[in-house]
């Protein structure tokens, strides 16, 4: 057993370690180097965004610590990853003079939402995944239409399903394959995406391979099923498949050798769930975030209690 | 205990038996003759639709079998009935060149959704009912707006609640009383409906009586509460009442003699839930399917844990 | 142990006692005098509304009694408070010739919905709060668009988020601070609100203090975050904060001294949830009712299982 941290310095190091791991936990990895590499990728894209990422991880971890969370779970970064994503999402999807403060506050609230949802999902022997961050972000975007301290960003565009039309045509850009990794953290540039992939490989070679396979399956499925080319090029149809592939094959408890088949199926399904959620959220202008990953992974995680061979 | 099937022939017979029972399980009956009669009714209406029905039951049962489902539950047809309804719904509500393949694939996925939802509902000591098929169908219709491999059918019409108006007038047609049985399988013709009713009577005389009572209650309630005549004539206000009446009086665990009162109440309620869901789903053009039955039956099933006398 | 009531008179007194307590249970209090004072407040506002309130409490309690509910829980008024709110809401938000009958029937159905939701929430060691009444009222307003026996009231106005605009300006009226107490029972006049507050103080001095603090926090938060002045003046941004403050600090199981901090946080959050729900319900014209209180309180109640210090 680890000795309890007593000095301020020890406590600070523990906090930073848990927070950086919180960043890597977004991709199911508990590894400081992976966390730092992902952070570097975000900082390269935008320094304010990188500061929001680490600030959110720290805030979430601090709230969980004050809340009295289990110390071992806390030090694994578990109470940081939803906060990281919330902070980034609030910062990117909302507009207002002090939005960085709001992003950090939301990151803190996310830790509480995470705790609440743990009490729900554990009763079904399932995981919260990134659901806490999704529900908080959707709710908060809803708030922004009504309270003037914050405004919906330019990318939040409520539309009407009745007169909505699919965007046709466009030429395919294979960069979408790599952007699918970057979009996990909302980024569409190449270098950060490559760093994120590297971070996954550092954490686990196996996860890295599955990330690539997941991205390819999502990308090919979206093409095959006829998704809009502009969205495919941005990596918006495959980032959920990346997370789903890793989770279904490697993170969830699996008792057999055929999990990769289930992983391919679940990744394929995440593309259809993405399309469906886009339809249902259109009227509010809400982004699907990682909800397709959550639904597809929950489907398998729950089904495995009844179908042990999948 | 039954001997494990070993030869291919035995396995095939077991699969077909479970699949045909899967068709009869839609109306809570585990009986091969009932299943065949219902299948005949669907084939009379449309041969392709009948093939989808049996094909979906087989697909769902096969997926559950590969998944490692409990053999006894499997042989009862339990993993077939949601798949049958999914297959039919996808075939009837979507359009596309290879929609029969898509219907069968969805039937297979439905078995996995069923397994997942069993893990949820069993924690509340409740049943999945037809919820797996409903959620899959709604989700998949959502998909069809976004991915070009499949299109929403002509009967999927998103409308705006703000300028929507009730259809007034129309003359009542008592055939709606019988169509309420047929609409369980989406059919509005007389002969199939009569065959379905016969199938219920073959399975259980008591269920047959309750089916008739349920249909009448749904029909009369919709008239009394002022539902649109065109919908009443099509049997769209009473098919949920049929299922609710049978489930509440006979399928759920009941410890007293007054279940028929609760059944009448729940059937009456299913009509109001139908109207309400129609309002909330209008903007997506989604059909209510058997969700009113599911909600009304869940209400009673859950409430009985606290109110044992209902 | 209390002697079982045997004579008609004893039974009637028990029923009336439980029903009046049902009215006070809306504000977490089991006290006949509090219940009578609240009833007086409603009667002063409108005699028909007051009759609906007590009639709904009686109906809900009777249904629970026939249902075989636990006698001790029944006599505490627990099966009355959701019915009271349902009856009032149906009476105020719908229109039709016999709406008082419909309000009472809905009050009865609410008892069954309450029982069903107890079976759900108890699995998470949480409470139903006022969720049964909310879900029933929303569902029933949905029904009113489709079935002609009842119509949506003038205050149910579906609107489109796309061309919706915030109401700007208006001068602040401090009466909103007091109206926040009255709006728990849908009233916006001063005298009833003062009587309600008095009723809370009679039940528990501590609850009374927290009610005032909750109202102030909700009111100030809405101002600070930029809510619409017209809504703030009507008390529509703080009535949920009143309930949340009392519940989080005093009703839920708390194992530490800092619950008041959590209470302030949760009350503050209820304002943002109010805004968010307003956005999502806009298209159906549904009022948020006490859903912000329910969500904010559930958040804390669930989170406390994992974060014991909040």
CSV table of N, CA, C and O in Angstrom, one decimal, chain B residues 174-273:
chain,number,residue,atom,x,y,z
B,174,UNK,N,-66.9,-0.2,-37.9
B,174,UNK,CA,-66.7,-1.2,-36.8
B,174,UNK,C,-65.6,-2.2,-37.0
B,174,UNK,O,-65.1,-2.9,-36.1
B,175,UNK,N,-65.1,-2.2,-38.3
B,175,UNK,CA,-64.0,-3.2,-38.6
B,175,UNK,C,-62.7,-2.8,-37.8
B,175,UNK,O,-61.9,-3.6,-37.6
B,176,UNK,N,-62.7,-1.5,-37.3
B,176,UNK,CA,-61.5,-1.1,-36.5
B,176,UNK,C,-61.4,-2.0,-35.3
B,176,UNK,O,-60.3,-2.3,-34.8
B,177,UNK,N,-62.5,-2.6,-34.8
B,177,UNK,CA,-62.5,-3.5,-33.7
B,177,UNK,C,-61.6,-4.7,-34.0
B,177,UNK,O,-60.9,-5.2,-33.1
B,178,UNK,N,-61.7,-5.2,-35.2
B,178,UNK,CA,-60.9,-6.4,-35.6
B,178,UNK,C,-59.5,-6.0,-36.0
B,178,UNK,O,-58.6,-6.7,-35.7
B,179,UNK,N,-59.5,-4.9,-36.7
B,179,UNK,CA,-58.1,-4.4,-37.2
B,179,UNK,C,-57.2,-4.2,-36.0
B,179,UNK,O,-56.0,-4.3,-36.1
B,180,UNK,N,-57.8,-3.9,-34.8
B,180,UNK,CA,-56.9,-3.8,-33.6
B,180,UNK,C,-56.1,-5.0,-33.3
B,180,UNK,O,-55.0,-4.9,-32.7
B,181,UNK,N,-56.6,-6.2,-33.7
B,181,UNK,CA,-55.8,-7.4,-33.5
B,181,UNK,C,-54.7,-7.5,-34.6
B,181,UNK,O,-53.6,-7.8,-34.4
B,182,UNK,N,-55.1,-7.1,-35.9
B,182,UNK,CA,-54.2,-7.2,-37.0
B,182,UNK,C,-53.0,-6.3,-36.9
B,182,UNK,O,-51.9,-6.6,-37.3
B,183,UNK,N,-53.3,-5.1,-36.3
B,183,UNK,CA,-52.3,-4.0,-36.2
B,183,UNK,C,-51.1,-4.4,-35.3
B,183,UNK,O,-50.0,-3.8,-35.3
B,184,UNK,N,-51.3,-5.4,-34.5
B,184,UNK,CA,-50.2,-5.9,-33.7
B,184,UNK,C,-49.0,-6.3,-34.6
B,184,UNK,O,-47.8,-6.1,-34.3
B,185,UNK,N,-49.4,-6.8,-35.8
B,185,UNK,CA,-48.4,-7.2,-36.8
B,185,UNK,C,-48.5,-6.2,-38.0
B,185,UNK,O,-48.1,-6.5,-39.1
B,186,UNK,N,-49.0,-5.0,-37.7
B,186,UNK,CA,-49.0,-3.9,-38.7
B,186,UNK,C,-50.0,-4.1,-39.9
B,186,UNK,O,-49.9,-3.4,-40.9
B,187,UNK,N,-50.9,-5.1,-39.8
B,187,UNK,CA,-51.8,-5.3,-40.9
B,187,UNK,C,-53.2,-4.8,-40.6
B,187,UNK,O,-53.6,-4.8,-39.5
B,188,UNK,N,-53.8,-4.3,-41.7
B,188,UNK,CA,-55.1,-3.7,-41.5
B,188,UNK,C,-56.2,-4.4,-42.3
B,188,UNK,O,-57.3,-3.9,-42.4
B,189,UNK,N,-55.9,-5.6,-42.7
B,189,UNK,CA,-57.0,-6.4,-43.4
B,189,UNK,C,-57.7,-7.4,-42.4
B,189,UNK,O,-57.2,-7.7,-41.4
B,190,UNK,N,-58.9,-7.8,-42.8
B,190,UNK,CA,-59.7,-8.6,-42.0
B,190,UNK,C,-59.2,-10.0,-41.7
B,190,UNK,O,-59.1,-10.5,-40.6
B,191,UNK,N,-59.0,-10.7,-42.9
B,191,UNK,CA,-58.7,-12.2,-42.8
B,191,UNK,C,-57.4,-12.4,-41.9
B,191,UNK,O,-57.5,-13.2,-40.9
B,192,UNK,N,-56.3,-11.7,-42.1
B,192,UNK,CA,-55.2,-11.9,-41.2
B,192,UNK,C,-55.5,-11.7,-39.8
B,192,UNK,O,-55.1,-12.5,-38.9
B,193,UNK,N,-56.3,-10.6,-39.5
B,193,UNK,CA,-56.6,-10.3,-38.1
B,193,UNK,C,-57.4,-11.5,-37.5
B,193,UNK,O,-57.2,-11.8,-36.3
B,194,UNK,N,-58.4,-12.0,-38.3
B,194,UNK,CA,-59.1,-13.2,-37.7
B,194,UNK,C,-58.2,-14.4,-37.4
B,194,UNK,O,-58.4,-15.0,-36.4
B,195,UNK,N,-57.3,-14.6,-38.3
B,195,UNK,CA,-56.3,-15.7,-38.1
B,195,UNK,C,-55.5,-15.5,-36.9
B,195,UNK,O,-55.2,-16.4,-36.1
B,196,UNK,N,-55.1,-14.2,-36.7
B,196,UNK,CA,-54.3,-13.9,-35.5
B,196,UNK,C,-55.1,-14.2,-34.2
B,196,UNK,O,-54.6,-14.8,-33.2
B,197,UNK,N,-56.4,-13.8,-34.2
B,197,UNK,CA,-57.2,-14.0,-33.1
B,197,UNK,C,-57.4,-15.5,-32.8
B,197,UNK,O,-57.3,-16.0,-31.7
B,198,UNK,N,-57.6,-16.2,-33.9
B,198,UNK,CA,-57.7,-17.7,-33.8
B,198,UNK,C,-56.4,-18.3,-33.2
B,198,UNK,O,-56.5,-19.2,-32.3
B,199,UNK,N,-55.3,-17.7,-33.6
B,199,UNK,CA,-54.0,-18.2,-33.1
B,199,UNK,C,-53.9,-18.0,-31.6
B,199,UNK,O,-53.4,-18.8,-30.8
B,200,UNK,N,-54.4,-16.9,-31.1
B,200,UNK,CA,-54.4,-16.6,-29.7
B,200,UNK,C,-55.3,-17.6,-29.0
B,200,UNK,O,-54.9,-18.2,-27.9
B,201,UNK,N,-56.5,-17.8,-29.5
B,201,UNK,CA,-57.4,-18.8,-28.9
B,201,UNK,C,-56.8,-20.2,-28.8
B,201,UNK,O,-57.0,-20.9,-27.8
B,202,UNK,N,-56.1,-20.6,-29.9
B,202,UNK,CA,-55.5,-21.9,-29.9
B,202,UNK,C,-54.5,-22.0,-28.7
B,202,UNK,O,-54.4,-23.0,-28.0
B,203,UNK,N,-53.7,-20.9,-28.5
B,203,UNK,CA,-52.7,-20.9,-27.5
B,203,UNK,C,-53.4,-20.9,-26.1
B,203,UNK,O,-52.9,-21.6,-25.2
B,204,UNK,N,-54.4,-20.1,-25.9
B,204,UNK,CA,-55.1,-20.0,-24.6
B,204,UNK,C,-56.5,-19.4,-24.9
B,204,UNK,O,-56.6,-18.3,-25.3
B,205,UNK,N,-57.5,-20.1,-24.5
B,205,UNK,CA,-58.9,-19.6,-24.7
B,205,UNK,C,-59.0,-18.3,-23.9
B,205,UNK,O,-59.6,-17.3,-24.4
B,206,UNK,N,-58.5,-18.3,-22.7
B,206,UNK,CA,-58.5,-17.1,-21.8
B,206,UNK,C,-57.9,-15.9,-22.5
B,206,UNK,O,-58.5,-14.8,-22.4
B,207,UNK,N,-56.7,-16.1,-23.0
B,207,UNK,CA,-56.0,-15.0,-23.7
B,207,UNK,C,-56.9,-14.5,-24.9
B,207,UNK,O,-57.0,-13.3,-25.1
B,208,UNK,N,-57.6,-15.4,-25.6
B,208,UNK,CA,-58.4,-15.0,-26.7
B,208,UNK,C,-59.5,-14.1,-26.2
B,208,UNK,O,-59.8,-13.0,-26.9
B,209,UNK,N,-60.2,-14.5,-25.2
B,209,UNK,CA,-61.3,-13.7,-24.6
B,209,UNK,C,-60.8,-12.3,-24.2
B,209,UNK,O,-61.3,-11.2,-24.6
B,210,UNK,N,-59.6,-12.3,-23.5
B,210,UNK,CA,-59.0,-11.0,-23.1
B,210,UNK,C,-58.6,-10.1,-24.3
B,210,UNK,O,-58.7,-8.9,-24.3
B,211,UNK,N,-58.2,-10.8,-25.4
B,211,UNK,CA,-57.8,-10.0,-26.6
B,211,UNK,C,-59.0,-9.3,-27.1
B,211,UNK,O,-59.0,-8.1,-27.5
B,212,UNK,N,-60.2,-10.0,-27.2
B,212,UNK,CA,-61.4,-9.3,-27.7
B,212,UNK,C,-61.8,-8.2,-26.8
B,212,UNK,O,-62.1,-7.1,-27.2
B,213,UNK,N,-61.8,-8.5,-25.4
B,213,UNK,CA,-62.2,-7.4,-24.5
B,213,UNK,C,-61.2,-6.2,-24.6
B,213,UNK,O,-61.7,-5.1,-24.7
B,214,UNK,N,-59.9,-6.5,-24.7
B,214,UNK,CA,-58.9,-5.4,-24.9
B,214,UNK,C,-59.2,-4.6,-26.1
B,214,UNK,O,-59.2,-3.3,-26.0
B,215,UNK,N,-59.5,-5.2,-27.2
B,215,UNK,CA,-59.7,-4.5,-28.4
B,215,UNK,C,-60.9,-3.6,-28.3
B,215,UNK,O,-60.9,-2.5,-28.7
B,216,UNK,N,-62.0,-4.2,-27.7
B,216,UNK,CA,-63.2,-3.4,-27.5
B,216,UNK,C,-63.0,-2.2,-26.6
B,216,UNK,O,-63.4,-1.1,-26.8
B,217,UNK,N,-62.2,-2.4,-25.5
B,217,UNK,CA,-62.0,-1.3,-24.6
B,217,UNK,C,-61.2,-0.2,-25.2
B,217,UNK,O,-61.5,1.0,-25.1
B,218,UNK,N,-60.2,-0.6,-26.0
B,218,UNK,CA,-59.4,0.4,-26.7
B,218,UNK,C,-60.2,1.2,-27.7
B,218,UNK,O,-60.1,2.4,-27.7
B,219,UNK,N,-61.0,0.5,-28.4
B,219,UNK,CA,-61.9,1.1,-29.4
B,219,UNK,C,-62.9,2.0,-28.8
B,219,UNK,O,-63.0,3.2,-29.2
B,220,UNK,N,-63.6,1.6,-27.8
B,220,UNK,CA,-64.6,2.4,-27.1
B,220,UNK,C,-63.9,3.6,-26.4
B,220,UNK,O,-64.5,4.7,-26.4
B,221,UNK,N,-62.8,3.4,-25.8
B,221,UNK,CA,-62.1,4.5,-25.1
B,221,UNK,C,-61.7,5.6,-26.1
B,221,UNK,O,-61.9,6.8,-25.8
B,222,UNK,N,-61.2,5.2,-27.2
B,222,UNK,CA,-60.7,6.2,-28.2
B,222,UNK,C,-62.0,6.9,-28.7
B,222,UNK,O,-61.9,8.2,-28.9
B,223,UNK,N,-63.1,6.3,-28.9
B,223,UNK,CA,-64.3,6.9,-29.3
B,223,UNK,C,-64.8,7.9,-28.2
B,223,UNK,O,-65.0,9.1,-28.5
B,224,UNK,N,-64.8,7.4,-27.0
B,224,UNK,CA,-65.3,8.2,-25.9
B,224,UNK,C,-64.4,9.4,-25.6
B,224,UNK,O,-64.9,10.5,-25.3
B,225,UNK,N,-63.1,9.2,-25.7
B,225,UNK,CA,-62.2,10.3,-25.4
B,225,UNK,C,-62.0,11.3,-26.6
B,225,UNK,O,-61.3,12.3,-26.5
B,226,UNK,N,-62.6,10.9,-27.8
B,226,UNK,CA,-62.5,11.8,-28.9
B,226,UNK,C,-61.2,11.6,-29.8
B,226,UNK,O,-60.6,12.6,-30.2
B,227,UNK,N,-60.8,10.4,-30.1
B,227,UNK,CA,-59.7,10.2,-31.0
B,227,UNK,C,-60.1,10.4,-32.4
B,227,UNK,O,-61.3,10.5,-32.7
B,228,UNK,N,-59.2,10.6,-33.3
B,228,UNK,CA,-59.5,10.8,-34.7
B,228,UNK,C,-60.1,9.5,-35.3
B,228,UNK,O,-59.6,8.4,-35.2
B,229,UNK,N,-61.3,9.7,-36.0
B,229,UNK,CA,-62.0,8.6,-36.5
B,229,UNK,C,-61.2,7.7,-37.5
B,229,UNK,O,-61.2,6.5,-37.4
B,230,UNK,N,-60.4,8.4,-38.3
B,230,UNK,CA,-59.6,7.7,-39.3
B,230,UNK,C,-58.6,6.7,-38.6
B,230,UNK,O,-58.4,5.6,-39.1
B,231,UNK,N,-58.1,7.1,-37.5
B,231,UNK,CA,-57.1,6.3,-36.8
B,231,UNK,C,-57.9,5.1,-36.1
B,231,UNK,O,-57.4,4.0,-36.0
B,232,UNK,N,-59.0,5.5,-35.5
B,232,UNK,CA,-59.8,4.4,-34.8
B,232,UNK,C,-60.2,3.4,-35.8
B,232,UNK,O,-60.1,2.2,-35.6
B,233,UNK,N,-60.6,3.8,-37.0
B,233,UNK,CA,-61.1,2.8,-38.1
B,233,UNK,C,-59.9,1.9,-38.5
B,233,UNK,O,-60.2,0.7,-38.9
B,234,UNK,N,-58.7,2.4,-38.4
B,234,UNK,CA,-57.6,1.6,-38.9
B,234,UNK,C,-57.1,0.7,-37.7
B,234,UNK,O,-56.2,-0.1,-37.9
B,235,UNK,N,-57.7,0.8,-36.6
B,235,UNK,CA,-57.3,-0.1,-35.5
B,235,UNK,C,-56.1,0.4,-34.7
B,235,UNK,O,-55.5,-0.3,-33.9
B,236,UNK,N,-55.7,1.7,-35.0
B,236,UNK,CA,-54.5,2.2,-34.4
B,236,UNK,C,-54.6,2.7,-33.0
B,236,UNK,O,-53.6,3.0,-32.3
B,237,UNK,N,-55.9,2.7,-32.5
B,237,UNK,CA,-56.0,3.1,-31.1
B,237,UNK,C,-56.2,1.9,-30.2
B,237,UNK,O,-56.3,2.0,-28.9
B,238,UNK,N,-56.5,0.7,-30.7
B,238,UNK,CA,-56.8,-0.4,-29.8
B,238,UNK,C,-55.8,-1.6,-29.9
B,238,UNK,O,-55.9,-2.4,-29.0
B,239,UNK,N,-54.8,-1.6,-30.8
B,239,UNK,CA,-54.0,-2.8,-30.8
B,239,UNK,C,-53.1,-2.8,-29.5
B,239,UNK,O,-52.8,-3.9,-29.0
B,240,UNK,N,-52.7,-1.6,-29.0
B,240,UNK,CA,-52.0,-1.6,-27.8
B,240,UNK,C,-52.8,-2.1,-26.6
B,240,UNK,O,-52.3,-2.7,-25.6
B,241,UNK,N,-54.1,-1.8,-26.6
B,241,UNK,CA,-55.0,-2.2,-25.6
B,241,UNK,C,-55.2,-3.7,-25.5
B,241,UNK,O,-55.3,-4.3,-24.5
B,242,UNK,N,-55.1,-4.4,-26.7
B,242,UNK,CA,-55.2,-5.8,-26.8
B,242,UNK,C,-54.0,-6.5,-26.0
B,242,UNK,O,-54.2,-7.3,-25.1
B,243,UNK,N,-52.8,-6.0,-26.4
B,243,UNK,CA,-51.6,-6.5,-25.7
B,243,UNK,C,-51.6,-6.2,-24.2
B,243,UNK,O,-51.3,-7.1,-23.4
B,244,UNK,N,-52.0,-5.0,-23.9
B,244,UNK,CA,-52.0,-4.6,-22.5
B,244,UNK,C,-53.0,-5.4,-21.6
B,244,UNK,O,-52.6,-5.9,-20.6
B,245,UNK,N,-54.2,-5.7,-22.2
B,245,UNK,CA,-55.2,-6.4,-21.5
B,245,UNK,C,-54.7,-7.8,-21.2
B,245,UNK,O,-54.8,-8.3,-20.0
B,246,UNK,N,-54.1,-8.5,-22.2
B,246,UNK,CA,-53.6,-9.9,-21.9
B,246,UNK,C,-52.5,-9.8,-20.9
B,246,UNK,O,-52.4,-10.6,-20.0
B,247,UNK,N,-51.5,-8.9,-21.1
B,247,UNK,CA,-50.3,-8.9,-20.3
B,247,UNK,C,-50.7,-8.6,-18.8
B,247,UNK,O,-50.3,-9.3,-17.9
B,248,UNK,N,-51.5,-7.6,-18.6
B,248,UNK,CA,-51.8,-7.2,-17.2
B,248,UNK,C,-52.7,-8.2,-16.5
B,248,UNK,O,-52.5,-8.5,-15.3
B,249,UNK,N,-53.6,-8.9,-17.2
B,249,UNK,CA,-54.5,-9.8,-16.5
B,249,UNK,C,-53.8,-11.2,-16.4
B,249,UNK,O,-54.1,-11.9,-15.4
B,250,UNK,N,-53.0,-11.6,-17.4
B,250,UNK,CA,-52.6,-13.0,-17.4
B,250,UNK,C,-51.1,-13.3,-17.5
B,250,UNK,O,-50.7,-14.4,-17.1
B,251,UNK,N,-50.3,-12.4,-18.0
B,251,UNK,CA,-48.9,-12.7,-18.2
B,251,UNK,C,-48.1,-12.3,-17.0
B,251,UNK,O,-47.3,-13.1,-16.5
B,252,UNK,N,-48.3,-11.1,-16.5
B,252,UNK,CA,-47.6,-10.7,-15.3
B,252,UNK,C,-48.1,-11.5,-14.1
B,252,UNK,O,-49.2,-12.0,-14.1
B,253,UNK,N,-47.2,-11.6,-13.1
B,253,UNK,CA,-47.5,-12.3,-11.9
B,253,UNK,C,-48.6,-11.6,-11.2
B,253,UNK,O,-48.5,-10.4,-10.9
B,254,UNK,N,-49.7,-12.2,-10.9
B,254,UNK,CA,-50.9,-11.6,-10.2
B,254,UNK,C,-51.2,-12.5,-9.0
B,254,UNK,O,-51.2,-13.7,-9.1
B,255,UNK,N,-51.5,-11.8,-7.9
B,255,UNK,CA,-51.8,-12.6,-6.7
B,255,UNK,C,-53.2,-12.5,-6.2
B,255,UNK,O,-53.5,-12.7,-5.0
B,256,UNK,N,-54.1,-12.0,-7.0
B,256,UNK,CA,-55.5,-11.7,-6.6
B,256,UNK,C,-56.4,-11.9,-7.7
B,256,UNK,O,-56.0,-12.1,-8.8
B,257,UNK,N,-57.7,-11.7,-7.4
B,257,UNK,CA,-58.8,-12.0,-8.4
B,257,UNK,C,-59.2,-10.8,-9.2
B,257,UNK,O,-60.1,-10.9,-10.0
B,258,UNK,N,-58.7,-9.6,-8.8
B,258,UNK,CA,-59.3,-8.4,-9.5
B,258,UNK,C,-58.4,-7.9,-10.6
B,258,UNK,O,-58.5,-6.7,-11.0
B,259,UNK,N,-57.6,-8.8,-11.1
B,259,UNK,CA,-56.6,-8.3,-12.2
B,259,UNK,C,-57.4,-7.8,-13.4
B,259,UNK,O,-56.9,-6.9,-14.1
B,260,UNK,N,-58.6,-8.3,-13.6
B,260,UNK,CA,-59.4,-7.8,-14.8
B,260,UNK,C,-59.7,-6.3,-14.7
B,260,UNK,O,-59.8,-5.6,-15.7
B,261,UNK,N,-59.9,-5.8,-13.5
B,261,UNK,CA,-60.2,-4.4,-13.3
B,261,UNK,C,-58.9,-3.6,-13.7
B,261,UNK,O,-59.0,-2.6,-14.4
B,262,UNK,N,-57.8,-4.1,-13.1
B,262,UNK,CA,-56.5,-3.4,-13.5
B,262,UNK,C,-56.3,-3.5,-15.0
B,262,UNK,O,-55.8,-2.5,-15.6
B,263,UNK,N,-56.7,-4.6,-15.6
B,263,UNK,CA,-56.5,-4.8,-17.0
B,263,UNK,C,-57.3,-3.8,-17.8
B,263,UNK,O,-56.8,-3.1,-18.8
B,264,UNK,N,-58.6,-3.6,-17.4
B,264,UNK,CA,-59.4,-2.6,-18.1
B,264,UNK,C,-58.8,-1.2,-17.9
B,264,UNK,O,-58.7,-0.4,-18.9
B,265,UNK,N,-58.4,-0.9,-16.7
B,265,UNK,CA,-57.8,0.4,-16.5
B,265,UNK,C,-56.5,0.6,-17.4
B,265,UNK,O,-56.4,1.7,-18.0
B,266,UNK,N,-55.7,-0.4,-17.4
B,266,UNK,CA,-54.4,-0.2,-18.1
B,266,UNK,C,-54.7,-0.1,-19.6
B,266,UNK,O,-54.0,0.6,-20.3
B,267,UNK,N,-55.7,-0.8,-20.1
B,267,UNK,CA,-56.0,-0.8,-21.5
B,267,UNK,C,-56.6,0.6,-21.9
B,267,UNK,O,-56.2,1.2,-22.9
B,268,UNK,N,-57.4,1.1,-21.0
B,268,UNK,CA,-58.0,2.5,-21.2
B,268,UNK,C,-56.8,3.5,-21.2
B,268,UNK,O,-56.8,4.4,-22.0
B,269,UNK,N,-55.9,3.3,-20.3
B,269,UNK,CA,-54.7,4.2,-20.2
B,269,UNK,C,-53.9,4.1,-21.5
B,269,UNK,O,-53.3,5.1,-21.9
B,270,UNK,N,-53.8,2.9,-22.1
B,270,UNK,CA,-52.9,2.8,-23.2
B,270,UNK,C,-53.4,3.7,-24.4
B,270,UNK,O,-52.6,4.1,-25.2
B,271,UNK,N,-54.7,4.0,-24.4
B,271,UNK,CA,-55.2,4.8,-25.5
B,271,UNK,C,-54.7,6.3,-25.3
B,271,UNK,O,-54.4,6.9,-26.2
B,272,UNK,N,-54.7,6.7,-24.0
B,272,UNK,CA,-54.2,8.1,-23.7
B,272,UNK,C,-52.7,8.2,-24.0
B,272,UNK,O,-52.2,9.2,-24.4
B,273,UNK,N,-52.0,7.1,-23.7
B,273,UNK,CA,-50.6,7.1,-23.9
B,273,UNK,C,-50.3,7.1,-25.4
B,273,UNK,O,-49.4,7.8,-25.9
